[in-house]
Coordinates of C-alpha atoms in Angstrom, one line a residue:
Chain H
M10 CA 11.7 54.0 -19.1
N11 CA 12.3 56.6 -16.4
K12 CA 13.6 56.1 -12.9
K13 CA 10.2 55.7 -11.3
D14 CA 9.2 52.9 -13.8
T15 CA 12.4 51.0 -13.0
I16 CA 11.7 51.3 -9.3
L17 CA 8.2 50.1 -9.8
I18 CA 9.4 47.1 -11.8
V19 CA 12.0 46.3 -9.1
I20 CA 9.4 46.6 -6.3
V21 CA 6.9 44.4 -8.1
L22 CA 9.6 41.8 -8.8
I23 CA 10.8 41.8 -5.2
I24 CA 7.3 41.4 -3.8
S25 CA 6.5 38.6 -6.2
I26 CA 9.7 36.7 -5.5
A27 CA 9.3 37.2 -1.8
I28 CA 5.8 35.7 -1.9
I29 CA 7.0 32.7 -3.9
L30 CA 10.0 32.1 -1.7
G31 CA 7.9 32.6 1.5
Y32 CA 5.4 30.1 0.2
K33 CA 8.1 27.5 -0.7
L34 CA 9.7 28.0 2.7
F35 CA 6.6 27.3 4.7
E36 CA 5.9 24.1 2.7
K37 CA 5.9 21.2 5.1
D38 CA 8.6 18.8 4.2
G39 CA 8.0 15.7 6.2
I40 CA 9.1 14.5 9.5
K41 CA 12.6 15.4 10.6
K42 CA 14.3 13.1 13.0
A43 CA 17.7 12.5 14.5
L44 CA 18.7 8.9 14.6
V45 CA 21.2 8.0 17.2
Y46 CA 23.2 4.7 16.7
Y47 CA 25.5 2.9 19.1
E48 CA 27.6 0.3 17.3
N49 CA 25.3 0.4 14.3
D50 CA 22.2 -0.2 16.5
L51 CA 19.5 2.4 16.5
V52 CA 19.3 3.4 20.2
L53 CA 17.3 6.6 20.0
T54 CA 15.1 8.5 17.6
I55 CA 14.5 12.2 18.3
D56 CA 11.7 14.3 16.7
L57 CA 13.4 17.5 15.6
T58 CA 10.3 19.3 14.6
E59 CA 9.6 20.5 18.2
N60 CA 10.4 24.1 18.8
I61 CA 12.2 23.6 22.1
E62 CA 15.6 22.1 22.7
K63 CA 15.7 19.1 24.9
T64 CA 18.5 17.1 26.5
Y65 CA 18.9 13.4 25.9
Y66 CA 21.5 10.9 27.1
V67 CA 22.7 7.7 25.4
E68 CA 25.3 5.3 26.8
G69 CA 28.5 5.5 24.8
Y70 CA 31.6 3.4 25.0
N71 CA 33.3 5.8 27.4
G72 CA 30.2 6.6 29.4
K73 CA 27.2 8.9 28.9
V74 CA 26.9 11.1 25.8
K75 CA 24.8 14.2 26.2
I76 CA 22.8 15.3 23.2
L77 CA 20.9 18.5 22.6
A78 CA 18.1 18.4 20.1
G79 CA 15.2 20.5 18.9
N80 CA 14.3 23.3 16.5
G81 CA 15.4 21.1 13.5
K82 CA 18.9 20.6 14.7
V83 CA 21.0 18.3 16.9
S84 CA 24.4 18.4 18.6
V85 CA 26.5 16.5 21.1
D86 CA 27.1 18.7 24.1
E87 CA 29.3 16.6 26.3
E88 CA 31.1 13.3 26.0
N89 CA 34.1 11.6 27.3
S90 CA 36.9 11.3 24.6
P91 CA 40.5 12.4 24.2
L92 CA 39.9 15.1 21.5
H93 CA 36.2 15.9 22.0
L94 CA 35.8 16.1 18.3
C95 CA 32.1 15.5 18.2
S96 CA 31.2 18.0 20.9
K97 CA 33.3 20.6 19.1
Q98 CA 31.5 19.9 15.8
G99 CA 28.3 21.8 16.9
Y100 CA 24.9 21.4 15.4
I101 CA 23.9 19.5 12.3
S102 CA 20.5 20.0 10.6
K103 CA 20.8 18.7 7.0
S104 CA 20.0 15.1 6.0
Y105 CA 23.5 14.6 4.6
E106 CA 25.2 15.6 7.8
T107 CA 26.4 13.2 10.5
I108 CA 28.1 13.5 13.9
V109 CA 30.5 10.7 14.5
C110 CA 31.8 10.1 18.0
L111 CA 34.4 7.4 17.2
P112 CA 35.8 6.8 20.7
N113 CA 32.2 6.5 22.0
K114 CA 31.0 4.4 19.0
V115 CA 28.0 6.8 18.6
I116 CA 26.7 8.1 15.3
I117 CA 24.0 10.7 14.9
K118 CA 22.3 11.0 11.5
I119 CA 19.5 13.3 10.3
D120 CA 16.6 11.6 8.6
N121 CA 14.2 13.6 6.7
I122 CA 11.6 11.0 6.1
D123 CA 8.3 11.9 4.6
E124 CA 5.4 10.0 6.1
L125 CA 4.5 6.7 4.4
D126 CA 2.0 7.1 1.7
A127 CA 0.3 3.7 2.4
I128 CA 0.7 0.6 4.6
V129 CA 0.1 -2.9 3.2
K130 CA -1.4 -5.0 6.0
Chain D
M24 CA 5.3 56.2 -25.3
K25 CA 8.1 55.0 -23.1
A26 CA 5.9 55.0 -20.1
Y27 CA 3.3 53.0 -22.1
V28 CA 5.9 50.3 -22.9
S29 CA 7.1 50.1 -19.3
Y30 CA 3.6 49.7 -18.0
I31 CA 3.1 46.8 -20.4
I32 CA 6.3 45.2 -19.1
V33 CA 5.3 45.7 -15.5
S34 CA 1.9 44.2 -16.2
I35 CA 3.3 41.2 -18.0
I36 CA 5.8 40.5 -15.3
T37 CA 3.1 40.8 -12.6
I38 CA 0.7 38.5 -14.5
V39 CA 3.4 35.9 -15.2
L40 CA 4.5 35.8 -11.6
S41 CA 0.9 35.7 -10.2
L42 CA 0.2 32.8 -12.6
L43 CA 3.3 31.0 -11.4
F44 CA 2.2 31.5 -7.8
L45 CA -1.3 30.5 -8.5
F46 CA -0.2 27.4 -10.4
S47 CA 2.0 26.2 -7.6
S48 CA -0.8 26.7 -5.1
T49 CA -3.4 24.8 -7.2
N50 CA -0.9 22.0 -7.3
K51 CA -1.2 21.7 -3.6
K52 CA -4.9 22.1 -3.3
G53 CA -5.7 19.3 -5.8
L54 CA -5.4 16.5 -3.2
Y55 CA -8.7 14.7 -2.4
T56 CA -9.3 11.7 -0.4
T57 CA -12.2 9.3 0.3
N58 CA -12.8 6.3 2.5
L59 CA -15.0 3.4 1.6
F60 CA -15.9 0.1 3.3
Y61 CA -16.4 -2.9 1.0
M62 CA -15.3 -6.5 1.0
D63 CA -14.6 -6.4 4.7
T64 CA -12.0 -3.8 4.1
Y65 CA -11.4 -0.1 4.8
I66 CA -10.5 1.4 1.4
N67 CA -8.7 4.7 1.3
I68 CA -8.2 6.6 -2.0
K69 CA -6.2 9.7 -2.7
I70 CA -6.1 11.5 -6.0
Y71 CA -3.8 14.5 -6.8
D72 CA -4.0 17.5 -9.1
V73 CA -7.7 17.2 -9.6
D74 CA -10.4 19.9 -9.7
E75 CA -13.4 19.5 -7.4
K76 CA -15.9 18.6 -10.1
T77 CA -13.7 15.8 -11.5
K78 CA -13.1 14.6 -8.0
D79 CA -16.8 14.4 -7.2
K80 CA -17.4 12.4 -10.3
A81 CA -14.4 10.2 -9.8
F82 CA -15.2 9.3 -6.2
D83 CA -18.8 8.6 -7.1
N84 CA -17.7 6.1 -9.8
I85 CA -15.0 4.5 -7.7
D86 CA -17.7 3.9 -5.0
K87 CA -19.8 2.3 -7.7
I88 CA -17.0 0.0 -8.9
Y89 CA -16.1 -1.3 -5.4
K90 CA -19.8 -1.6 -4.5
K91 CA -20.4 -3.6 -7.7
Y92 CA -17.6 -6.1 -7.1
H93 CA -18.4 -6.3 -3.4
E94 CA -22.0 -7.4 -4.3
L95 CA -20.9 -9.6 -7.2
S96 CA -18.3 -11.5 -5.2
D97 CA -20.4 -11.8 -2.0
R98 CA -21.0 -15.4 -1.2
Y99 CA -23.0 -14.9 2.0
Q100 CA -26.0 -12.8 0.9
K101 CA -28.1 -11.8 -2.1
Y102 CA -28.8 -8.4 -3.3
D103 CA -31.8 -7.1 -5.3
N104 CA -31.4 -7.7 -9.0
V105 CA -27.8 -9.0 -8.6
K106 CA -26.8 -12.4 -9.8
N107 CA -23.7 -12.8 -7.6
I108 CA -21.6 -15.6 -6.2
Y109 CA -24.3 -16.3 -3.6
Y110 CA -26.8 -16.7 -6.4
I111 CA -24.5 -19.0 -8.4
N112 CA -23.7 -21.1 -5.4
N113 CA -27.4 -21.7 -4.9
I114 CA -28.6 -22.5 -8.4
D115 CA -29.6 -25.9 -9.5
I116 CA -27.0 -28.1 -11.1
N117 CA -26.9 -28.5 -14.9
T118 CA -28.8 -25.3 -15.4
E119 CA -27.4 -22.6 -17.8
I120 CA -27.6 -19.1 -16.3
E121 CA -26.5 -15.8 -17.7
I122 CA -24.6 -13.5 -15.4
E123 CA -23.3 -9.9 -15.7
K124 CA -20.2 -9.5 -17.9
E125 CA -18.2 -8.1 -15.0
L126 CA -18.7 -11.2 -12.9
Y127 CA -18.2 -13.5 -15.9
D128 CA -14.9 -11.8 -16.7
L129 CA -13.8 -12.0 -13.0
I130 CA -14.6 -15.7 -12.8
D131 CA -13.0 -16.3 -16.2
Y132 CA -9.7 -14.6 -15.0
S133 CA -9.8 -16.5 -11.7
V134 CA -10.4 -19.9 -13.4
S135 CA -7.5 -19.4 -15.8
F136 CA -5.2 -18.4 -13.0
C137 CA -6.2 -21.4 -10.9
N138 CA -5.6 -23.7 -13.9
Q139 CA -2.0 -22.4 -14.2
S140 CA -1.3 -22.6 -10.5
N141 CA -0.4 -26.3 -10.3
G142 CA -3.4 -27.0 -8.1
L143 CA -2.5 -24.4 -5.5
L144 CA -5.4 -22.1 -6.1
N145 CA -9.0 -23.2 -6.5
I146 CA -12.0 -20.9 -6.5
A147 CA -14.3 -23.9 -5.9
M148 CA -13.1 -24.3 -2.3
G149 CA -16.3 -22.7 -0.8
N150 CA -17.6 -25.9 0.8
V151 CA -14.3 -26.5 2.7
I152 CA -14.0 -22.8 3.6
D153 CA -17.5 -22.9 5.1
V154 CA -16.5 -25.8 7.4
W155 CA -13.4 -23.9 8.6
K156 CA -15.5 -20.7 9.0
S157 CA -17.9 -22.6 11.3
Y158 CA -15.0 -23.5 13.6
R159 CA -13.4 -20.0 13.4
D160 CA -16.7 -18.3 14.2
G161 CA -17.1 -20.6 17.2
E162 CA -20.2 -22.5 16.0
K163 CA -18.1 -25.6 16.4
E164 CA -15.3 -26.2 18.7
G165 CA -11.7 -27.2 17.9
I166 CA -10.6 -28.0 14.4
P167 CA -12.3 -29.9 11.6
T168 CA -11.3 -33.5 11.0
I169 CA -9.8 -34.5 7.7
D170 CA -12.8 -36.7 6.9
E171 CA -15.2 -33.9 7.5
L172 CA -13.2 -31.8 4.9
K173 CA -12.6 -34.6 2.5
D174 CA -16.3 -35.1 2.0
K175 CA -16.7 -31.7 0.5
N176 CA -16.9 -31.2 -3.3
I177 CA -14.2 -28.8 -4.5
N178 CA -14.0 -29.9 -8.1
L179 CA -13.4 -26.7 -10.1
E180 CA -13.8 -28.6 -13.4
D181 CA -17.5 -28.9 -12.6
L182 CA -17.8 -25.2 -13.3
V183 CA -18.4 -24.7 -17.0
L184 CA -17.9 -21.3 -18.6
L185 CA -20.1 -21.0 -21.7
K186 CA -20.2 -18.3 -24.3
N187 CA -22.2 -15.0 -24.0
N188 CA -21.6 -14.7 -20.2
K189 CA -23.4 -18.0 -19.5
I190 CA -22.2 -20.5 -16.9
L191 CA -23.3 -23.9 -15.7
K192 CA -22.5 -26.0 -12.6
K193 CA -22.2 -29.7 -13.0
S194 CA -22.2 -30.5 -9.3
N195 CA -22.9 -28.7 -6.0
I196 CA -19.5 -26.9 -5.8
S197 CA -19.4 -23.6 -4.0
L198 CA -17.4 -20.6 -5.4
D199 CA -15.2 -18.3 -3.3
L200 CA -13.4 -15.4 -5.0
G201 CA -11.5 -14.4 -1.9
A202 CA -8.1 -14.5 -3.6
F203 CA -9.2 -12.5 -6.6
A204 CA -12.1 -10.1 -6.0
K205 CA -10.3 -7.3 -4.1
G206 CA -7.3 -7.2 -6.4
Y207 CA -9.5 -7.3 -9.4
A208 CA -11.8 -4.4 -8.2
T209 CA -8.7 -2.4 -7.2
E210 CA -7.2 -2.9 -10.7
E211 CA -10.5 -1.8 -12.2
V212 CA -10.5 1.4 -10.1
G213 CA -6.9 2.1 -11.2
K214 CA -7.9 1.6 -14.9
Y215 CA -10.9 3.9 -14.4
L216 CA -8.7 6.7 -12.9
E217 CA -6.3 6.5 -15.7
S218 CA -9.1 6.5 -18.3
I219 CA -10.2 9.9 -17.0
D220 CA -6.6 11.2 -16.9
I221 CA -6.0 11.0 -13.2
D222 CA -2.6 9.4 -13.1
K223 CA -1.5 10.5 -9.6
Y224 CA -3.3 8.3 -7.1
I225 CA -3.0 5.9 -4.2
I226 CA -5.6 3.2 -3.7
N227 CA -5.2 1.5 -0.3
A228 CA -7.4 -1.5 0.2
G229 CA -5.8 -3.1 3.2
G230 CA -3.6 -5.9 1.9
N231 CA -3.9 -4.4 -1.5
V232 CA -2.2 -1.1 -2.5
K233 CA -2.0 0.4 -6.0
V234 CA -0.3 3.6 -6.8
G235 CA 0.1 5.7 -10.0
N236 CA 2.6 8.5 -10.7
H237 CA 3.9 10.4 -7.7
Y238 CA 2.4 13.8 -6.8
N239 CA 5.8 15.4 -6.3
N240 CA 7.9 13.6 -8.9
K241 CA 9.2 11.4 -6.2
K242 CA 8.3 7.8 -5.3
Y243 CA 5.5 6.6 -3.1
K244 CA 6.6 5.1 0.2
I245 CA 4.6 2.0 0.9
G246 CA 5.2 0.3 4.3
L247 CA 5.0 -3.4 4.7
E248 CA 3.6 -4.3 8.1
K249 CA 5.2 -6.9 10.3
P250 CA 3.0 -10.0 10.3
T251 CA 3.3 -10.1 14.1
K252 CA 1.3 -8.7 17.1
E253 CA 3.4 -5.6 17.3
S254 CA 2.3 -3.8 14.1
D255 CA 5.5 -2.3 13.0
I256 CA 6.8 -1.6 9.5
Y257 CA 9.6 -4.0 8.5
K258 CA 10.2 -2.8 5.0
V259 CA 9.4 0.3 3.0
V260 CA 8.8 -0.2 -0.7
N261 CA 9.5 2.9 -2.9
G262 CA 7.9 3.0 -6.3
N263 CA 5.4 4.4 -8.8
N264 CA 2.9 2.7 -11.0
I265 CA 2.9 -0.5 -9.0
A266 CA 0.6 -2.7 -7.0
V267 CA 1.8 -4.1 -3.7
T268 CA -0.3 -6.9 -2.1
T269 CA 0.2 -9.1 1.0
S270 CA -1.1 -12.4 2.1
G271 CA -0.5 -13.3 5.8
S272 CA -1.5 -15.6 8.5
Y273 CA -2.2 -12.9 11.0
E274 CA -5.6 -11.8 9.5
R275 CA -8.8 -13.7 10.2
F276 CA -7.4 -16.5 12.2
Y277 CA -8.3 -18.4 15.4
E278 CA -6.3 -20.3 17.9
Y279 CA -6.8 -23.8 19.2
N280 CA -4.5 -25.7 21.5
G281 CA -1.8 -23.0 21.1
K282 CA -1.8 -23.3 17.3
S283 CA -3.3 -20.7 15.0
Y284 CA -5.5 -21.4 12.0
H285 CA -5.9 -18.6 9.5
H286 CA -8.4 -18.3 6.6
I287 CA -6.3 -19.3 3.5
I288 CA -6.8 -23.0 2.9
D289 CA -4.5 -25.3 0.9
P290 CA -6.7 -27.2 -1.7
N291 CA -4.3 -30.2 -1.4
T292 CA -4.2 -30.6 2.4
L293 CA -7.5 -28.8 3.1
F294 CA -5.7 -27.1 6.0
P295 CA -4.2 -23.6 6.4
P296 CA -0.5 -23.7 5.2
Q297 CA 2.3 -22.8 7.7
Y298 CA 5.1 -22.0 5.3
M299 CA 5.6 -18.4 6.4
L300 CA 4.0 -15.5 8.3
S301 CA 3.5 -13.3 5.2
V302 CA 4.5 -12.8 1.6
S303 CA 4.1 -9.5 -0.4
V304 CA 4.2 -9.1 -4.2
I305 CA 5.2 -6.1 -6.2
T306 CA 4.1 -5.9 -9.8
N307 CA 2.2 -3.5 -12.1
D308 CA -1.2 -5.4 -12.0
S309 CA -3.1 -5.5 -8.8
T310 CA -5.3 -8.5 -9.8
Y311 CA -2.2 -10.6 -10.6
A312 CA -0.3 -9.4 -7.5
D313 CA -3.3 -10.4 -5.2
A314 CA -3.7 -13.8 -6.8
L315 CA 0.0 -14.5 -6.9
D316 CA 0.7 -13.6 -3.3
T317 CA -2.0 -16.1 -2.2
M318 CA -0.4 -18.7 -4.4
L319 CA 3.0 -18.0 -2.9
F320 CA 1.5 -18.3 0.5
L321 CA 0.7 -21.9 -0.4
M322 CA 4.3 -22.7 -1.5
S323 CA 7.4 -23.1 0.6
T324 CA 9.5 -19.9 0.5
L325 CA 12.2 -21.7 -1.5
D326 CA 9.8 -22.9 -4.2
G327 CA 8.2 -19.5 -4.3
L328 CA 11.5 -17.8 -4.6
D329 CA 12.3 -20.0 -7.5
Y330 CA 9.0 -19.3 -9.1
V331 CA 9.1 -15.5 -8.8
N332 CA 12.8 -15.3 -10.0
K333 CA 11.7 -16.8 -13.3
L334 CA 9.0 -14.1 -13.8
D335 CA 9.6 -10.7 -15.4
D336 CA 8.7 -7.5 -13.5
V337 CA 7.4 -9.4 -10.5
Y338 CA 9.1 -9.1 -7.1
A339 CA 8.3 -10.7 -3.8
I340 CA 9.4 -10.5 -0.2
W341 CA 8.8 -13.1 2.5
Y342 CA 8.6 -12.8 6.2
T343 CA 9.4 -16.3 7.5
N344 CA 8.1 -18.1 10.5
D345 CA 11.3 -17.3 12.4
G346 CA 11.2 -13.6 11.5
K347 CA 13.7 -13.7 8.7
V348 CA 13.2 -11.6 5.6
I349 CA 13.8 -13.1 2.1
K350 CA 13.7 -11.1 -1.1
S351 CA 13.4 -12.2 -4.7
E352 CA 16.0 -11.2 -7.3
G353 CA 15.9 -7.5 -8.2
F354 CA 13.7 -6.5 -5.2
K355 CA 16.4 -4.1 -4.4
K356 CA 15.2 -1.5 -6.9
Y357 CA 12.2 -0.8 -4.7
E358 CA 14.2 -0.4 -1.5

């Protein structure tokens, strides 16, 4: 094999892999939501599939908790607590990530639920 | 020579990758869905990984199956050249008649189930159901009196199943296959799909859902609707190769003096039972699930719980009158 052949093989490989990866990436994978709990009660559900970031407020133990959500991710922007751990944590976007604001008793989870396949009435 | 070899390699790689890509895209394209309306129910069917030709044939035959059982189990009207329940309900007594094998088998299954239900299910309740229907439809006002209902003949033993698809009525009983026909037809459709190698499917016939294998190697998510006015989902059932059915007091009911009266009638009291708002059954057979959930609807939740816990591979969930949720043993594996 000469150099040109190698280059050709590599180019073909890269294009093919890029197509497959691109295809997989654009697969729709259900509805992505942020679930906001206060003391284990679901108080707010935010659709994260929207392409703009919006501001939400929920009532925490120490007052209002400001949440930024959109573009598939969510973060706590402002809250009243001694260490501000949860506002320092930044954005979460994966279904196994959570934001826990212990002093405010607020928990935010990501839920990547697919739509229901059927409903029994 | 070297160039020749490398061209072969490049070609092979290109072909393999194109095939991979093509394969993954045909996987996606193979979803087809159809909507039917039979037995007073919108029926939605989805099949996966199927080519167009197979799909056309499958949907055509599924329509035929539901249409067949719709006509056979109809007790309110006759169809050309169909000896259905309406026909049976109107034949003279003590006259042997031959019916289609499909209807004979359905009646046979229903009668055996009724005989094992400790008097909770009875497909010969038609005469009582008609009285209730006349009140529900507003032809008469209020609720029937117990004497009005007691007069009606509901003796299932007067239906005689003879050999060779022949039956005979010994009295003027009236059949109603409400607890059986839809589940039975749905099961037949599931069997048909599997017989033509379509194993990834969802059949959604209202209170009657049957699913096969999952299209993505995951589990189907089947929502159970709250049996209250706000139609929310109170439980999601996750599973494959199962049937999920529900009986509830919120469908086909009417209200009188602040009390609601739904369409399932207890053969013992001749009134609609009030044990719960709904009960759902999960098991592999849709006919059995449909019949059993009607039977459980006619038992107290405690008796039903006891009954289901003794069965293998059958699970149930109750939504009680005061909004509590009760699950049978092992239900957890579908949560």
